[in-house]
């Protein structure tokens, strides 16, 4: 993967400046998953991608009886993920509270945010104006991620290990069939139109991020891919990442 990324001079420069991070999990053989990363533990502002942290916190709260699983809440969770709706996301944050979200991200069961490993997934600000904040302690970021922790999130989700198997299946159903067709999805719509896609992305100013679980009909198109990019052309960079990453995956099978 590193060879594929570094062959592009612009990407190489961004990686060296820690303005680009990429993680890939090869699920061709589910019992022998392979993982590669570049700037894997480097935490960056990730805009709406960390809404997956709200989703997990909500499912944890529902499973523990702390939050009622109403039709309205189920609708807001889907809007938050599939359309990245900021108002639905803020309603979910307000229902849960920052303390709950932080407790789930730092829970020893998951360890999605660990100060000793450079941080990780964090949501400490509403998606919209107003309200208190709970920024993460290392870089004072409001919405943060590392590709390592996001890859772990998807891997545990795919294996039924987020909350429990029932809640993991619910989360996968919410994340499948994304309604925004940009970044990774734009390319995959063209090269793998029949693949199942489970996805959450984010963009704000020069910060662009995407994360996806791809489950294709063919075994060599089963993987998790995560990218964080701080560049004005980040949306196009993320679109262009899919093909070289798939080449890297194919090369490991030769």
PDB file of C-alpha atoms in Angstrom:
ATOM      1  CA  UNK A   1       0.000   0.000   0.000  1.00  0.00           C
ATOM      2  CA  UNK A   2       2.810   2.395   0.896  1.00  0.00           C
ATOM      3  CA  UNK A   3       4.412   1.796  -2.502  1.00  0.00           C
ATOM      4  CA  UNK A   4       1.144   2.666  -4.245  1.00  0.00           C
ATOM      5  CA  UNK A   5       0.624   5.832  -2.184  1.00  0.00           C
ATOM      6  CA  UNK A   6       4.197   7.103  -2.412  1.00  0.00           C
ATOM      7  CA  UNK A   7       4.223   6.775  -6.209  1.00  0.00           C
ATOM      8  CA  UNK A   8       2.006   9.876  -6.295  1.00  0.00           C
ATOM      9  CA  UNK A   9       4.226  12.927  -5.536  1.00  0.00           C
ATOM     10  CA  UNK A  10       1.379  15.014  -4.088  1.00  0.00           C
ATOM     11  CA  UNK A  11       0.197  12.209  -1.813  1.00  0.00           C
ATOM     12  CA  UNK A  12       3.786  11.527  -0.755  1.00  0.00           C
ATOM     13  CA  UNK A  13       4.207  15.167   0.258  1.00  0.00           C
ATOM     14  CA  UNK A  14       0.943  15.175   2.200  1.00  0.00           C
ATOM     15  CA  UNK A  15       1.875  11.954   4.002  1.00  0.00           C
ATOM     16  CA  UNK A  16       5.299  13.328   4.936  1.00  0.00           C
ATOM     17  CA  UNK A  17       3.641  16.524   6.240  1.00  0.00           C
ATOM     18  CA  UNK A  18       1.163  14.401   8.247  1.00  0.00           C
ATOM     19  CA  UNK A  19      -1.725  15.827   6.259  1.00  0.00           C
ATOM     20  CA  UNK A  20      -2.813  12.452   4.934  1.00  0.00           C
ATOM     21  CA  UNK A  21      -3.455   9.173   6.723  1.00  0.00           C
ATOM     22  CA  UNK A  22      -4.701   5.911   5.207  1.00  0.00           C
ATOM     23  CA  UNK A  23      -5.655   2.558   6.712  1.00  0.00           C
ATOM     24  CA  UNK A  24      -6.709  -0.679   5.004  1.00  0.00           C
ATOM     25  CA  UNK A  25      -7.919  -4.000   6.392  1.00  0.00           C
ATOM     26  CA  UNK A  26      -7.890  -6.933   3.962  1.00  0.00           C
ATOM     27  CA  UNK A  27     -10.878  -9.194   4.699  1.00  0.00           C
ATOM     28  CA  UNK A  28     -10.273 -11.630   1.823  1.00  0.00           C
ATOM     29  CA  UNK A  29      -9.674 -14.323   4.453  1.00  0.00           C
ATOM     30  CA  UNK A  30     -11.785 -13.276   7.484  1.00  0.00           C
ATOM     31  CA  UNK A  31      -9.815 -15.619   9.751  1.00  0.00           C
ATOM     32  CA  UNK A  32      -6.515 -14.064   8.679  1.00  0.00           C
ATOM     33  CA  UNK A  33      -7.207 -10.343   8.264  1.00  0.00           C
ATOM     34  CA  UNK A  34      -4.282  -8.142   7.181  1.00  0.00           C
ATOM     35  CA  UNK A  35      -3.843  -4.502   8.209  1.00  0.00           C
ATOM     36  CA  UNK A  36      -1.733  -1.705   6.723  1.00  0.00           C
ATOM     37  CA  UNK A  37      -1.598   1.956   7.691  1.00  0.00           C
ATOM     38  CA  UNK A  38       0.231   5.175   6.963  1.00  0.00           C
ATOM     39  CA  UNK A  39       0.173   7.801   9.751  1.00  0.00           C
ATOM     40  CA  UNK A  40      -2.164   5.363  11.470  1.00  0.00           C
ATOM     41  CA  UNK A  41      -2.062   6.879  14.965  1.00  0.00           C
ATOM     42  CA  UNK A  42      -1.908  10.509  13.836  1.00  0.00           C
ATOM     43  CA  UNK A  43      -5.144  12.154  14.992  1.00  0.00           C
ATOM     44  CA  UNK A  44      -6.759  14.691  12.673  1.00  0.00           C
ATOM     45  CA  UNK A  45      -9.909  16.781  12.537  1.00  0.00           C
ATOM     46  CA  UNK A  46     -12.430  14.472  10.851  1.00  0.00           C
ATOM     47  CA  UNK A  47     -15.627  16.574  10.538  1.00  0.00           C
ATOM     48  CA  UNK A  48     -18.652  14.253  10.296  1.00  0.00           C
ATOM     49  CA  UNK A  49     -16.831  10.911  10.204  1.00  0.00           C
ATOM     50  CA  UNK A  50     -16.835  10.651  14.048  1.00  0.00           C
ATOM     51  CA  UNK A  51     -20.632  10.518  13.966  1.00  0.00           C
ATOM     52  CA  UNK A  52     -19.969   6.755  14.105  1.00  0.00           C
ATOM     53  CA  UNK A  53     -18.957   7.405  17.733  1.00  0.00           C
ATOM     54  CA  UNK A  54     -22.417   8.865  18.394  1.00  0.00           C
ATOM     55  CA  UNK A  55     -24.000   5.814  16.748  1.00  0.00           C
ATOM     56  CA  UNK A  56     -22.085   3.373  18.957  1.00  0.00           C
ATOM     57  CA  UNK A  57     -22.780   5.445  22.093  1.00  0.00           C
ATOM     58  CA  UNK A  58     -26.498   5.472  21.249  1.00  0.00           C
ATOM     59  CA  UNK A  59     -26.587   1.701  20.713  1.00  0.00           C
ATOM     60  CA  UNK A  60     -24.718   1.188  23.977  1.00  0.00           C
ATOM     61  CA  UNK A  61     -27.217   3.430  25.777  1.00  0.00           C
ATOM     62  CA  UNK A  62     -30.206   1.682  24.184  1.00  0.00           C
ATOM     63  CA  UNK A  63     -28.855  -1.738  25.124  1.00  0.00           C
ATOM     64  CA  UNK A  64     -28.353  -0.622  28.733  1.00  0.00           C
ATOM     65  CA  UNK A  65     -31.832   0.922  28.975  1.00  0.00           C
ATOM     66  CA  UNK A  66     -30.425   4.459  29.232  1.00  0.00           C
ATOM     67  CA  UNK A  67     -32.126   5.564  25.995  1.00  0.00           C
ATOM     68  CA  UNK A  68     -35.497   4.519  24.588  1.00  0.00           C
ATOM     69  CA  UNK A  69     -35.356   3.001  21.112  1.00  0.00           C
ATOM     70  CA  UNK A  70     -38.167   5.081  19.629  1.00  0.00           C
ATOM     71  CA  UNK A  71     -39.054   5.482  15.960  1.00  0.00           C
ATOM     72  CA  UNK A  72     -37.782   9.073  16.162  1.00  0.00           C
ATOM     73  CA  UNK A  73     -34.397   7.993  17.506  1.00  0.00           C
ATOM     74  CA  UNK A  74     -34.042   5.251  14.892  1.00  0.00           C
ATOM     75  CA  UNK A  75     -34.882   7.799  12.192  1.00  0.00           C
ATOM     76  CA  UNK A  76     -32.321  10.286  13.558  1.00  0.00           C
ATOM     77  CA  UNK A  77     -29.592   7.621  13.662  1.00  0.00           C
ATOM     78  CA  UNK A  78     -30.198   6.774  10.004  1.00  0.00           C
ATOM     79  CA  UNK A  79     -30.280  10.455   8.955  1.00  0.00           C
ATOM     80  CA  UNK A  80     -27.084  11.100  10.939  1.00  0.00           C
ATOM     81  CA  UNK A  81     -25.197   8.339   9.097  1.00  0.00           C
ATOM     82  CA  UNK A  82     -26.714   8.025   5.605  1.00  0.00           C
ATOM     83  CA  UNK A  83     -27.197  11.747   4.897  1.00  0.00           C
ATOM     84  CA  UNK A  84     -24.802  13.104   7.552  1.00  0.00           C
ATOM     85  CA  UNK A  85     -27.653  15.302   8.778  1.00  0.00           C
ATOM     86  CA  UNK A  86     -26.222  17.769  11.308  1.00  0.00           C
ATOM     87  CA  UNK A  87     -29.525  18.495  13.047  1.00  0.00           C
ATOM     88  CA  UNK A  88     -30.209  14.792  13.619  1.00  0.00           C
ATOM     89  CA  UNK A  89     -26.624  14.368  14.879  1.00  0.00           C
ATOM     90  CA  UNK A  90     -27.012  17.257  17.315  1.00  0.00           C
ATOM     91  CA  UNK A  91     -30.282  15.833  18.612  1.00  0.00           C
ATOM     92  CA  UNK A  92     -28.498  12.534  19.275  1.00  0.00           C
ATOM     93  CA  UNK A  93     -25.609  14.311  21.046  1.00  0.00           C
ATOM     94  CA  UNK A  94     -28.080  16.205  23.242  1.00  0.00           C
ATOM     95  CA  UNK A  95     -29.922  12.996  24.147  1.00  0.00           C
ATOM     96  CA  UNK A  96     -26.698  11.209  25.096  1.00  0.00           C
ATOM     97  CA  UNK A  97     -24.478  13.972  26.520  1.00  0.00           C
ATOM     98  CA  UNK A  98     -20.733  14.326  26.001  1.00  0.00           C
ATOM     99  CA  UNK A  99     -19.925  12.347  29.132  1.00  0.00           C
ATOM    100  CA  UNK A 100     -21.681   9.268  27.750  1.00  0.00           C
ATOM    101  CA  UNK A 101     -19.920   9.524  24.374  1.00  0.00           C
ATOM    102  CA  UNK A 102     -16.526   9.955  26.044  1.00  0.00           C
ATOM    103  CA  UNK A 103     -17.161   7.028  28.395  1.00  0.00           C
ATOM    104  CA  UNK A 104     -17.936   4.710  25.479  1.00  0.00           C
ATOM    105  CA  UNK A 105     -14.925   5.858  23.423  1.00  0.00           C
ATOM    106  CA  UNK A 106     -12.578   5.332  26.385  1.00  0.00           C
ATOM    107  CA  UNK A 107     -14.266   2.137  27.627  1.00  0.00           C
ATOM    108  CA  UNK A 108     -11.617  -0.626  28.072  1.00  0.00           C
ATOM    109  CA  UNK A 109     -13.942  -2.859  26.025  1.00  0.00           C
ATOM    110  CA  UNK A 110     -13.277  -0.680  22.954  1.00  0.00           C
ATOM    111  CA  UNK A 111     -10.416   1.788  23.612  1.00  0.00           C
ATOM    112  CA  UNK A 112     -11.374   3.912  20.598  1.00  0.00           C
ATOM    113  CA  UNK A 113      -9.744   6.906  22.290  1.00  0.00           C
ATOM    114  CA  UNK A 114      -6.446   6.310  24.089  1.00  0.00           C
ATOM    115  CA  UNK A 115      -4.103   9.171  25.012  1.00  0.00           C
ATOM    116  CA  UNK A 116      -1.154   6.754  25.029  1.00  0.00           C
ATOM    117  CA  UNK A 117      -1.800   5.842  21.369  1.00  0.00           C
ATOM    118  CA  UNK A 118      -2.243   9.350  19.980  1.00  0.00           C
ATOM    119  CA  UNK A 119      -5.949   9.765  20.685  1.00  0.00           C
ATOM    120  CA  UNK A 120      -8.589   8.343  18.362  1.00  0.00           C
ATOM    121  CA  UNK A 121     -12.341   8.760  17.881  1.00  0.00           C
ATOM    122  CA  UNK A 122     -13.925  11.748  19.631  1.00  0.00           C
ATOM    123  CA  UNK A 123     -17.065  13.901  19.487  1.00  0.00           C
ATOM    124  CA  UNK A 124     -17.021  16.907  21.783  1.00  0.00           C
ATOM    125  CA  UNK A 125     -19.097  19.534  19.977  1.00  0.00           C
ATOM    126  CA  UNK A 126     -22.588  19.738  18.535  1.00  0.00           C
ATOM    127  CA  UNK A 127     -22.864  19.797  14.739  1.00  0.00           C
ATOM    128  CA  UNK A 128     -24.065  23.370  14.527  1.00  0.00           C
ATOM    129  CA  UNK A 129     -23.701  26.531  16.585  1.00  0.00           C
ATOM    130  CA  UNK A 130     -24.103  26.938  20.320  1.00  0.00           C
ATOM    131  CA  UNK A 131     -23.877  24.733  23.343  1.00  0.00           C
ATOM    132  CA  UNK A 132     -21.051  23.566  25.578  1.00  0.00           C
ATOM    133  CA  UNK A 133     -18.070  21.656  24.267  1.00  0.00           C
ATOM    134  CA  UNK A 134     -15.950  18.750  25.500  1.00  0.00           C
ATOM    135  CA  UNK A 135     -12.837  18.839  23.328  1.00  0.00           C
ATOM    136  CA  UNK A 136     -10.378  15.964  23.449  1.00  0.00           C
ATOM    137  CA  UNK A 137      -7.342  16.520  25.693  1.00  0.00           C
ATOM    138  CA  UNK A 138      -4.405  16.002  23.309  1.00  0.00           C
ATOM    139  CA  UNK A 139      -5.046  18.466  20.464  1.00  0.00           C
ATOM    140  CA  UNK A 140      -8.202  20.248  21.632  1.00  0.00           C
ATOM    141  CA  UNK A 141     -10.128  18.852  18.648  1.00  0.00           C
ATOM    142  CA  UNK A 142     -13.915  18.776  18.643  1.00  0.00           C
ATOM    143  CA  UNK A 143     -14.447  15.979  16.080  1.00  0.00           C
ATOM    144  CA  UNK A 144     -11.415  13.721  15.771  1.00  0.00           C
ATOM    145  CA  UNK A 145     -10.249  10.386  14.421  1.00  0.00           C
ATOM    146  CA  UNK A 146      -7.220   8.248  13.636  1.00  0.00           C
ATOM    147  CA  UNK A 147      -7.341   5.738  10.792  1.00  0.00           C
ATOM    148  CA  UNK A 148      -6.231   2.950  13.141  1.00  0.00           C
ATOM    149  CA  UNK A 149      -9.177   3.410  15.476  1.00  0.00           C
ATOM    150  CA  UNK A 150     -11.682   3.789  12.645  1.00  0.00           C
ATOM    151  CA  UNK A 151     -10.370   0.607  11.012  1.00  0.00           C
ATOM    152  CA  UNK A 152     -10.758  -1.162  14.382  1.00  0.00           C
ATOM    153  CA  UNK A 153     -14.310   0.174  14.681  1.00  0.00           C
ATOM    154  CA  UNK A 154     -15.330  -1.317  11.327  1.00  0.00           C
ATOM    155  CA  UNK A 155     -13.498  -4.594  11.995  1.00  0.00           C
ATOM    156  CA  UNK A 156     -15.215  -5.092  15.356  1.00  0.00           C
ATOM    157  CA  UNK A 157     -18.533  -4.054  13.808  1.00  0.00           C
ATOM    158  CA  UNK A 158     -18.180  -6.577  10.971  1.00  0.00           C
ATOM    159  CA  UNK A 159     -17.457  -9.265  13.564  1.00  0.00           C
ATOM    160  CA  UNK A 160     -20.478  -8.431  15.733  1.00  0.00           C
ATOM    161  CA  UNK A 161     -18.365  -7.084  18.596  1.00  0.00           C
ATOM    162  CA  UNK A 162     -19.733  -3.539  19.003  1.00  0.00           C
ATOM    163  CA  UNK A 163     -22.094  -3.768  22.006  1.00  0.00           C
ATOM    164  CA  UNK A 164     -23.197  -7.262  20.922  1.00  0.00           C
ATOM    165  CA  UNK A 165     -24.084  -9.151  17.754  1.00  0.00           C
ATOM    166  CA  UNK A 166     -27.675  -7.854  17.660  1.00  0.00           C
ATOM    167  CA  UNK A 167     -26.663  -4.191  18.023  1.00  0.00           C
ATOM    168  CA  UNK A 168     -23.803  -4.623  15.548  1.00  0.00           C
ATOM    169  CA  UNK A 169     -26.268  -5.885  12.944  1.00  0.00           C
ATOM    170  CA  UNK A 170     -28.499  -2.885  13.608  1.00  0.00           C
ATOM    171  CA  UNK A 171     -25.543  -0.532  13.153  1.00  0.00           C
ATOM    172  CA  UNK A 172     -24.523  -2.239   9.913  1.00  0.00           C
ATOM    173  CA  UNK A 173     -28.079  -1.832   8.606  1.00  0.00           C
ATOM    174  CA  UNK A 174     -27.968   1.889   9.431  1.00  0.00           C
ATOM    175  CA  UNK A 175     -24.581   2.304   7.705  1.00  0.00           C
ATOM    176  CA  UNK A 176     -25.435   0.340   4.541  1.00  0.00           C
ATOM    177  CA  UNK A 177     -26.557   1.995   1.286  1.00  0.00           C
ATOM    178  CA  UNK A 178     -25.147   5.502   1.921  1.00  0.00           C
ATOM    179  CA  UNK A 179     -27.208   8.272   0.387  1.00  0.00           C
ATOM    180  CA  UNK A 180     -24.249  10.555  -0.341  1.00  0.00           C
ATOM    181  CA  UNK A 181     -22.398   9.340  -3.439  1.00  0.00           C
ATOM    182  CA  UNK A 182     -19.060  11.134  -3.261  1.00  0.00           C
ATOM    183  CA  UNK A 183     -15.476  10.204  -2.291  1.00  0.00           C
ATOM    184  CA  UNK A 184     -14.998   6.407  -2.005  1.00  0.00           C
ATOM    185  CA  UNK A 185     -18.607   5.716  -2.990  1.00  0.00           C
ATOM    186  CA  UNK A 186     -18.306   7.694  -6.237  1.00  0.00           C
ATOM    187  CA  UNK A 187     -15.516   5.412  -7.449  1.00  0.00           C
ATOM    188  CA  UNK A 188     -17.036   2.195  -6.108  1.00  0.00           C
ATOM    189  CA  UNK A 189     -20.359   2.982  -7.806  1.00  0.00           C
ATOM    190  CA  UNK A 190     -18.435   2.763 -11.083  1.00  0.00           C
ATOM    191  CA  UNK A 191     -16.078  -0.173 -10.498  1.00  0.00           C
ATOM    192  CA  UNK A 192     -18.147  -2.307  -8.098  1.00  0.00           C
ATOM    193  CA  UNK A 193     -21.842  -1.403  -8.536  1.00  0.00           C
ATOM    194  CA  UNK A 194     -23.051  -4.641  -6.912  1.00  0.00           C
ATOM    195  CA  UNK A 195     -20.797  -4.480  -3.817  1.00  0.00           C
ATOM    196  CA  UNK A 196     -22.397  -3.894  -0.424  1.00  0.00           C
ATOM    197  CA  UNK A 197     -21.126  -0.609   1.059  1.00  0.00           C
ATOM    198  CA  UNK A 198     -21.228   0.443   4.722  1.00  0.00           C
ATOM    199  CA  UNK A 199     -19.944   3.980   5.097  1.00  0.00           C
ATOM    200  CA  UNK A 200     -19.465   7.294   6.932  1.00  0.00           C
ATOM    201  CA  UNK A 201     -17.597  10.316   5.605  1.00  0.00           C
ATOM    202  CA  UNK A 202     -16.963  13.931   6.559  1.00  0.00           C
ATOM    203  CA  UNK A 203     -15.824  17.268   5.103  1.00  0.00           C
ATOM    204  CA  UNK A 204     -15.192  20.743   6.499  1.00  0.00           C
ATOM    205  CA  UNK A 205     -13.041  23.355   4.788  1.00  0.00           C
ATOM    206  CA  UNK A 206      -9.820  21.558   3.758  1.00  0.00           C
ATOM    207  CA  UNK A 207     -10.494  18.523   5.963  1.00  0.00           C
ATOM    208  CA  UNK A 208     -11.883  15.526   4.108  1.00  0.00           C
ATOM    209  CA  UNK A 209     -12.403  12.035   5.490  1.00  0.00           C
ATOM    210  CA  UNK A 210     -14.051   8.791   4.483  1.00  0.00           C
ATOM    211  CA  UNK A 211     -14.441   5.311   5.918  1.00  0.00           C
ATOM    212  CA  UNK A 212     -16.015   2.273   4.305  1.00  0.00           C
ATOM    213  CA  UNK A 213     -16.533  -1.459   4.606  1.00  0.00           C
ATOM    214  CA  UNK A 214     -16.682  -2.947   1.099  1.00  0.00           C
ATOM    215  CA  UNK A 215     -18.171  -6.418   0.696  1.00  0.00           C
ATOM    216  CA  UNK A 216     -18.014  -7.421  -2.954  1.00  0.00           C
ATOM    217  CA  UNK A 217     -19.167 -10.607  -4.653  1.00  0.00           C
ATOM    218  CA  UNK A 218     -15.555 -11.482  -5.418  1.00  0.00           C
ATOM    219  CA  UNK A 219     -13.219 -12.251  -2.446  1.00  0.00           C
ATOM    220  CA  UNK A 220     -10.548  -9.755  -3.549  1.00  0.00           C
ATOM    221  CA  UNK A 221     -13.010  -6.893  -3.023  1.00  0.00           C
ATOM    222  CA  UNK A 222     -13.678  -7.336   0.684  1.00  0.00           C
ATOM    223  CA  UNK A 223     -11.936  -4.724   2.746  1.00  0.00           C
ATOM    224  CA  UNK A 224     -12.129  -1.766   5.121  1.00  0.00           C
ATOM    225  CA  UNK A 225     -10.667   1.519   3.873  1.00  0.00           C
ATOM    226  CA  UNK A 226     -10.207   4.738   5.859  1.00  0.00           C
ATOM    227  CA  UNK A 227      -8.635   8.028   4.763  1.00  0.00           C
ATOM    228  CA  UNK A 228      -8.109  11.402   6.451  1.00  0.00           C
ATOM    229  CA  UNK A 229      -6.834  14.244   4.254  1.00  0.00           C
ATOM    230  CA  UNK A 230      -6.111  17.908   4.995  1.00  0.00           C
ATOM    231  CA  UNK A 231      -5.972  19.415   1.504  1.00  0.00           C
ATOM    232  CA  UNK A 232      -8.236  21.572  -0.651  1.00  0.00           C
ATOM    233  CA  UNK A 233      -8.391  18.717  -3.180  1.00  0.00           C
ATOM    234  CA  UNK A 234      -9.070  16.104  -0.532  1.00  0.00           C
ATOM    235  CA  UNK A 235     -12.417  14.962  -1.945  1.00  0.00           C
ATOM    236  CA  UNK A 236     -10.817  14.041  -5.278  1.00  0.00           C
ATOM    237  CA  UNK A 237      -7.804  12.471  -3.546  1.00  0.00           C
ATOM    238  CA  UNK A 238     -10.146  10.165  -1.631  1.00  0.00           C
ATOM    239  CA  UNK A 239     -11.968   9.228  -4.851  1.00  0.00           C
ATOM    240  CA  UNK A 240      -8.626   8.452  -6.483  1.00  0.00           C
ATOM    241  CA  UNK A 241      -7.409   6.301  -3.576  1.00  0.00           C
ATOM    242  CA  UNK A 242      -9.698   3.348  -4.239  1.00  0.00           C
ATOM    243  CA  UNK A 243      -8.010   1.941  -7.351  1.00  0.00           C
ATOM    244  CA  UNK A 244      -4.400   1.978  -6.063  1.00  0.00           C
ATOM    245  CA  UNK A 245      -5.544   0.480  -2.756  1.00  0.00           C
ATOM    246  CA  UNK A 246      -7.313  -2.306  -4.643  1.00  0.00           C
ATOM    247  CA  UNK A 247      -4.118  -2.858  -6.662  1.00  0.00           C
ATOM    248  CA  UNK A 248      -2.192  -3.228  -3.399  1.00  0.00           C
ATOM    249  CA  UNK A 249      -4.767  -5.761  -2.198  1.00  0.00           C
ATOM    250  CA  UNK A 250      -4.505  -7.780  -5.418  1.00  0.00           C
ATOM    251  CA  UNK A 251      -0.711  -7.756  -5.216  1.00  0.00           C
ATOM    252  CA  UNK A 252      -0.812  -9.380  -1.755  1.00  0.00           C
ATOM    253  CA  UNK A 253      -2.686 -12.317  -3.273  1.00  0.00           C
ATOM    254  CA  UNK A 254      -0.109 -13.018  -6.001  1.00  0.00           C
TER     255      UNK A 254
END
